[in-house]
CSV table of C-alpha atoms and ligand atoms in Angstrom, one decimal:
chain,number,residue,atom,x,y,z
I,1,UNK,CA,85.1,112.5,117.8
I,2,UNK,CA,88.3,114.5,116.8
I,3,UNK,CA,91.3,113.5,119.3
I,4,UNK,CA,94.7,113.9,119.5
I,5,UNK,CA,97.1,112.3,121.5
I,6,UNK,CA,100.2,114.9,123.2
I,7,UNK,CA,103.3,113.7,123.6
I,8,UNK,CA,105.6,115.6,126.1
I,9,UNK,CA,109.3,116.0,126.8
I,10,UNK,CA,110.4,113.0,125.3
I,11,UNK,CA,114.1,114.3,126.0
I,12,UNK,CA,115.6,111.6,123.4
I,13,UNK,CA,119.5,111.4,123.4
I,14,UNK,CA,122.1,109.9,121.5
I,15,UNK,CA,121.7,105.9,121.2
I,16,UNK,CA,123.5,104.3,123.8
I,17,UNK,CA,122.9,107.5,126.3
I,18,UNK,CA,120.7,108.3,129.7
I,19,UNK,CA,119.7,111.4,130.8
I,20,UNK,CA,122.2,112.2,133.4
I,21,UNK,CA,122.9,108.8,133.9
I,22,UNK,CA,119.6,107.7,135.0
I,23,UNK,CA,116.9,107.7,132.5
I,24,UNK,CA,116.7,105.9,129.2
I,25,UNK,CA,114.0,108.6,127.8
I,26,UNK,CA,114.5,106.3,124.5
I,27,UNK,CA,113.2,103.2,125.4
I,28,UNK,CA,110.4,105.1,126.9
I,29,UNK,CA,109.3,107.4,124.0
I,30,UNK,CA,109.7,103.7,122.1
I,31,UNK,CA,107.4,102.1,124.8
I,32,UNK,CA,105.3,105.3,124.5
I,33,UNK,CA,105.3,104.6,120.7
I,34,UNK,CA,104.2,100.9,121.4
I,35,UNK,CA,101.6,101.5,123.5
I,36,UNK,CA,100.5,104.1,121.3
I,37,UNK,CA,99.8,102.1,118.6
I,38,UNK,CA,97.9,99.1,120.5
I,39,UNK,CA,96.0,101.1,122.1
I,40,UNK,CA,94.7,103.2,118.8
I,41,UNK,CA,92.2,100.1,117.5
I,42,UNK,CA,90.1,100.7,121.0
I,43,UNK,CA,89.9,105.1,120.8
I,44,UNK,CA,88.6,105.2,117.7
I,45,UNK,CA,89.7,108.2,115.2
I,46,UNK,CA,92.7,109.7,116.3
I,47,UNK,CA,94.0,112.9,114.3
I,48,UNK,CA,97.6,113.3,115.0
I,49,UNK,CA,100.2,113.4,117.7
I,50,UNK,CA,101.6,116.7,119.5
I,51,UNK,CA,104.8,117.0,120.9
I,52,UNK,CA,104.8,119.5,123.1
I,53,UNK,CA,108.7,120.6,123.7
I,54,UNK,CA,112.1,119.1,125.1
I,55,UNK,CA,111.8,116.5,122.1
I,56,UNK,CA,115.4,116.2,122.4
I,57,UNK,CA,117.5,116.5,125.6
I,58,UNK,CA,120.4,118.7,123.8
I,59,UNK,CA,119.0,119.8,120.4
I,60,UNK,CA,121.6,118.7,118.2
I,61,UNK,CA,121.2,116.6,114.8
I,62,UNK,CA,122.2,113.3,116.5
I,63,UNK,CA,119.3,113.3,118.9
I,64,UNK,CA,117.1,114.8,116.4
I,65,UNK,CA,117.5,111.4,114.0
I,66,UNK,CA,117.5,109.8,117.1
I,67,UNK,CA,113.8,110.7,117.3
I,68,UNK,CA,112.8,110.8,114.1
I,69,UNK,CA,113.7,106.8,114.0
I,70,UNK,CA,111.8,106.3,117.3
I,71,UNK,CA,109.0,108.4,115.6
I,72,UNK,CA,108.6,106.5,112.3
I,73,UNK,CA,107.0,103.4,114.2
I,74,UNK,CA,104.1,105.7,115.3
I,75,UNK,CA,100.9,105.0,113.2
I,76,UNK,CA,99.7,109.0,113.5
I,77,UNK,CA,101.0,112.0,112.2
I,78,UNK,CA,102.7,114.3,114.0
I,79,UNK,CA,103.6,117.9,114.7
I,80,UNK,CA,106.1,119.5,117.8
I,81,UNK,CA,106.4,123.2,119.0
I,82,UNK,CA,110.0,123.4,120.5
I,83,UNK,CA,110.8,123.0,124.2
I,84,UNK,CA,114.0,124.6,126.1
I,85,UNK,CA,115.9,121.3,125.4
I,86,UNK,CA,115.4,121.8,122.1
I,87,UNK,CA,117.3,123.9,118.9
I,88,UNK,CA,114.8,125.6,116.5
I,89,UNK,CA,117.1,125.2,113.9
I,90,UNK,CA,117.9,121.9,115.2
I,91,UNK,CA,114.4,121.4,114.4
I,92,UNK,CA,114.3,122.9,110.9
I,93,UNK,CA,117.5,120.9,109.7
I,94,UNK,CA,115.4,117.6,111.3
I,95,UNK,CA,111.6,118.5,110.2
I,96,UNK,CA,112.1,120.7,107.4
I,97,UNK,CA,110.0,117.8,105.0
I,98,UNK,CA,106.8,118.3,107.5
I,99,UNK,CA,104.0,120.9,106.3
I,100,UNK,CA,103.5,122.1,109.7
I,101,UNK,CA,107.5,123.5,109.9
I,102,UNK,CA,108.0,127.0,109.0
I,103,UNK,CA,110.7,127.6,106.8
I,104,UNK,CA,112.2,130.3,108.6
I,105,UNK,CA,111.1,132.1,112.3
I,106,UNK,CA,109.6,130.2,115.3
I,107,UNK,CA,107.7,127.1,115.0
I,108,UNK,CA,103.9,128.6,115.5
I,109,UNK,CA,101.2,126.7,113.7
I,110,UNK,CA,97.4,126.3,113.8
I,111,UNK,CA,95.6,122.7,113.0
I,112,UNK,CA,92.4,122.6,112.9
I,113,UNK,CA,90.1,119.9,114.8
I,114,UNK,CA,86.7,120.5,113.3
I,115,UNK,CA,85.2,121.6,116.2
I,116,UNK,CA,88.1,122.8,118.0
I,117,UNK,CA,91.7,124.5,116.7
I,118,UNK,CA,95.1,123.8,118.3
I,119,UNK,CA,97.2,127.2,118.2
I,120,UNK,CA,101.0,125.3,118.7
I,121,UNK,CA,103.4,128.5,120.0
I,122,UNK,CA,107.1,128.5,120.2
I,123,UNK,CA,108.2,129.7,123.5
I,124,UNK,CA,112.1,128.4,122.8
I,125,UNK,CA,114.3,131.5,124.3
I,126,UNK,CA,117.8,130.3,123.1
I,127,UNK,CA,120.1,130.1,126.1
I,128,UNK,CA,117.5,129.7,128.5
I,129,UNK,CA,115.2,127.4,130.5
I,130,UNK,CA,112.8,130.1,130.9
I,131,UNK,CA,109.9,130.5,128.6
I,132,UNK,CA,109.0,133.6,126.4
I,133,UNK,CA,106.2,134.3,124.1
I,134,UNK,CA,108.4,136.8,121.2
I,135,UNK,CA,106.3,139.2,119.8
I,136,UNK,CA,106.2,138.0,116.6
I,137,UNK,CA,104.1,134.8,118.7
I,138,UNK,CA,101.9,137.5,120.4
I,139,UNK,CA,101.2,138.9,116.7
I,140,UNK,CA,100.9,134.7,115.4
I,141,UNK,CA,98.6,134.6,118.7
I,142,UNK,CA,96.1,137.9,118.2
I,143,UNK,CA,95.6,136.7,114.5
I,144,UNK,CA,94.9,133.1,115.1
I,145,UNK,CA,91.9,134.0,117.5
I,146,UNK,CA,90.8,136.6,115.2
I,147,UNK,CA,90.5,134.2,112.3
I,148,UNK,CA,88.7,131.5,114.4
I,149,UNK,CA,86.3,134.1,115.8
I,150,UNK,CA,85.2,132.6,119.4
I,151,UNK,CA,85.5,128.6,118.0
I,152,UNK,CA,86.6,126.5,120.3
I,153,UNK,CA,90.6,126.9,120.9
I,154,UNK,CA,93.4,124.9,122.6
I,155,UNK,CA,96.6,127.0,123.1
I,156,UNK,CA,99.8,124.6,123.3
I,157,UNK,CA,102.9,125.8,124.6
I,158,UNK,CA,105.9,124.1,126.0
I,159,UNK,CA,106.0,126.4,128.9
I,160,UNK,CA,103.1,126.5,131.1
I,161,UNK,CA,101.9,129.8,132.4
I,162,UNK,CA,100.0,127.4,135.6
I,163,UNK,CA,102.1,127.7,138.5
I,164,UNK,CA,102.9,124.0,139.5
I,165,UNK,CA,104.0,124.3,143.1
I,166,UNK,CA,107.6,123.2,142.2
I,167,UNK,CA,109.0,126.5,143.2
I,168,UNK,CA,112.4,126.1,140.4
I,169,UNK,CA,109.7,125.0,137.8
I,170,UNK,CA,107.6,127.7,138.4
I,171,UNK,CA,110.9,130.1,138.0
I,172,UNK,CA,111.1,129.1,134.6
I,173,UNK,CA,107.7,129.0,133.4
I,174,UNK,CA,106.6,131.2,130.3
I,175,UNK,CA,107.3,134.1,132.0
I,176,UNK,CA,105.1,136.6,130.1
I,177,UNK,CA,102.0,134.2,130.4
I,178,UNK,CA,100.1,136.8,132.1
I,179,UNK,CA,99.6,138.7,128.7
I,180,UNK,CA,98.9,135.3,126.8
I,181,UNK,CA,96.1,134.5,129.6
I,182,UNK,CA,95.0,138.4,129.3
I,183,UNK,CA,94.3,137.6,125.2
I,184,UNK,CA,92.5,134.1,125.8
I,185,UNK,CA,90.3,135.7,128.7
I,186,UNK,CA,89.4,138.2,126.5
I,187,UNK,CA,88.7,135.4,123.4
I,188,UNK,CA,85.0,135.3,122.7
I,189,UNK,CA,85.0,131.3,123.3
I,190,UNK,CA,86.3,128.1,125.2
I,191,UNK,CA,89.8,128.1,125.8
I,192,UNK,CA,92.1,126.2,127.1
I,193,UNK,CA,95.6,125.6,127.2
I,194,UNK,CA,97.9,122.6,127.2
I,195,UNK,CA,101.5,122.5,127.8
I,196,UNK,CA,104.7,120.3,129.2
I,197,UNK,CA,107.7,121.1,130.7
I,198,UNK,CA,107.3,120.3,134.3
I,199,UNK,CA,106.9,116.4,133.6
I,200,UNK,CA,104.0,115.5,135.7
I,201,UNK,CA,100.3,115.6,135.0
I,202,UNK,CA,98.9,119.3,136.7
I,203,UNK,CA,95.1,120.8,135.9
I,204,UNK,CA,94.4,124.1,137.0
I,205,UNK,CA,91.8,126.9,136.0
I,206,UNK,CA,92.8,130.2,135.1
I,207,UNK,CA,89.8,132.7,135.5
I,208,UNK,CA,87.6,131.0,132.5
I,209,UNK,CA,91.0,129.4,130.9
I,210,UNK,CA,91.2,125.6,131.8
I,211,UNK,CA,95.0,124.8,131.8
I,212,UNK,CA,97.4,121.2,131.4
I,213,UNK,CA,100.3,120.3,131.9
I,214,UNK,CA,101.2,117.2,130.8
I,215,UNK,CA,103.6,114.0,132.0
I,216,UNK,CA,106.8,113.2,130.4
I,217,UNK,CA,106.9,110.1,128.6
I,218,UNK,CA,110.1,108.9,130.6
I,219,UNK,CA,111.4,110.8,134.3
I,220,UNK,CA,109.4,113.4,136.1
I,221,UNK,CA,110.0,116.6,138.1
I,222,UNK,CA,110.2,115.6,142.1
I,223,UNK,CA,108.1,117.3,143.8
I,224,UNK,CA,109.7,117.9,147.5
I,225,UNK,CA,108.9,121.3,149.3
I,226,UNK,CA,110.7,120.8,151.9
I,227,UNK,CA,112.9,123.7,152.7
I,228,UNK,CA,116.1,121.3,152.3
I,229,UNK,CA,115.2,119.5,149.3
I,230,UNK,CA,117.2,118.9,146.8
I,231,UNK,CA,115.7,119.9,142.8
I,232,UNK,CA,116.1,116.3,141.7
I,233,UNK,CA,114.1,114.2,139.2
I,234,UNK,CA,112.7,111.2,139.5
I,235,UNK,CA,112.2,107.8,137.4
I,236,UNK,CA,108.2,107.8,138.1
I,237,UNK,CA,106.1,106.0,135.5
I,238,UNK,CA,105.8,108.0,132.1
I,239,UNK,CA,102.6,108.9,130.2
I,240,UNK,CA,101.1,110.5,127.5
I,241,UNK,CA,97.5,112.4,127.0
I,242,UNK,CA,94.6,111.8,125.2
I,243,UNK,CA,92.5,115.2,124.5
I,244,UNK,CA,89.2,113.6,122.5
I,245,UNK,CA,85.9,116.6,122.0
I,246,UNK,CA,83.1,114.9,123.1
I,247,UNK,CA,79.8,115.8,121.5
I,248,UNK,CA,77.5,114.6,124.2
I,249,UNK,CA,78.6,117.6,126.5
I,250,UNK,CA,80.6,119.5,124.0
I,251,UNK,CA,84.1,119.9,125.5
I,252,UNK,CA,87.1,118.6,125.4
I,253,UNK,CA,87.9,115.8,127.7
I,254,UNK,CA,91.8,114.7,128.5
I,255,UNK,CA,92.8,111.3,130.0
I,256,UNK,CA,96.1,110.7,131.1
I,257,UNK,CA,97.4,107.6,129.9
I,258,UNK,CA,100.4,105.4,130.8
I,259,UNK,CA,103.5,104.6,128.1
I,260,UNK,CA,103.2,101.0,129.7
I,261,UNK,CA,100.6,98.2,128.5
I,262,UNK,CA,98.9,95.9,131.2
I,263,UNK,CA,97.3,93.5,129.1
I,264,UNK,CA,95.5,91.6,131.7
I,265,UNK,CA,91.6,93.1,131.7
I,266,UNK,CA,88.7,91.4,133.2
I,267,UNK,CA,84.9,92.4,132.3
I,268,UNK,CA,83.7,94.7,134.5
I,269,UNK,CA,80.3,94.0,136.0
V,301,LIG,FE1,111.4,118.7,129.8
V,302,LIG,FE1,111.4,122.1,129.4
């Protein structure tokens, strides 16, 4: 059953550092690493890992090796797209040894499942939280689907196209997703798209496009709509997803699941 496990908006930081004082996104990405691996014995065949964006909190080299070292423990492979907290170049000077980082450009890439392919886009718009799809990624985009010919695709971005409710979230959102949704409605087979950025665990259909967002692995978006709230994030319980193609009704499935191990299991029956 070809799976893959995301990883979202790690948001790592110099050692020693919180996220504005608050959230030690390292020991979580290094829980989400440990939990990882002891759960892997129990899903059976997993591909790879994808980190979907805001690997780092300020993109620079520091908090790139910062990851990379938190990264080595993981018994998968990996791959990222860039998120608005990241650098590309940052990226390039980190990753430039991995076969899925382009040597120049954005970070686009296609890996193929089997049954299904994962188009990874870089929607990184230096200088801005915002999302953007360049049109060198529309081009990357219209070529991928043409090659793969109505199989079975998964589109990951860092920014979400889904509105999420959180009005400042859904300000900076991949603001030309209407055109990326217009391509994959248009794609002669499933689609669906996966993506991060807003740090808590949102489904939503799009016309025939199923869409995810996925958790952070350390603090989440609050979501408050009050007309007085304050945009503030919040030290809720990280996680990371599961996507597994299930051949019994050919699809794939996603199950969110938490960086933190309970050990403690009693048969059910
Ligand atoms: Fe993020
Ligand atoms: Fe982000």
């Amino acid at each position: 059953m070809p799976t893959f496990i995301q990883i979202s908006d790690p948001h790592v930081v110099p050692k020693g550092q919180l996220v504005c004082g608050h959230s030690d996104t390292a020991a979580a990405l290094r829980s989400a690493v440990a939990a990882i691996n002891a759960r892997l014995p129990a899903l059976g065949p997993v591909d790879c890992a994808i980190v979907t964006g805001d690997l780092t909190d300020h993109g620079t080299a520091e908090e790139y090796a910062h990851f990379i070292e938190i990264m080595a423990d993981l018994a998968l492979p990996w791959r990222a797209i860039p998120g608005n907290h990241d650098s590309r170049e940052g990226m390039r000077g980190a990753f430039a040894g991995q076969d899925w980082m382009p040597a120049r450009g954005p970070v686009h890439w296609l890996r193929d499942f089997g049954p299904f392919a994962v188009i990874g886009l870089d929607t990184l718009l230096e200088g801005a939280h915002h999302g953007w799809l360049a049109e060198e990624g529309f081009a990357f985009l219209s070529q991928s689907l043409a090659d793969l010919g109505g199989h079975p695709v998964v589109v990951a971005t860092h920014h979400p196209w889904l509105h999420c409710g959180i009005p400042a979230m859904d300000a900076d959102n991949l603001r030309n997703g209407a055109a990326l949704m217009d391509l994959l409605e248009a794609y002669p087979g499933p689609a669906r798209m996966i993506s991060g950025h807003v740090h808590r665990a949102i489904t939503g259909q799009i016309g025939r496009v199923g869409c995810m967002i996925a958790p952070s692995t350390a603090h989440a978006v609050n979501r408050d709509l009050r007309a007085d709230a304050v945009h503030a994030l919040a030290l809720e319980p990280g996680a990371v997803v599961l996507h597994s193609w299930l051949g019994t009704q050919p699809g794939l499935i996603s199950d969110v699941l938490p960086v933190t191990l309970n050990p403690a299991l009693w048969p059910f029956d």
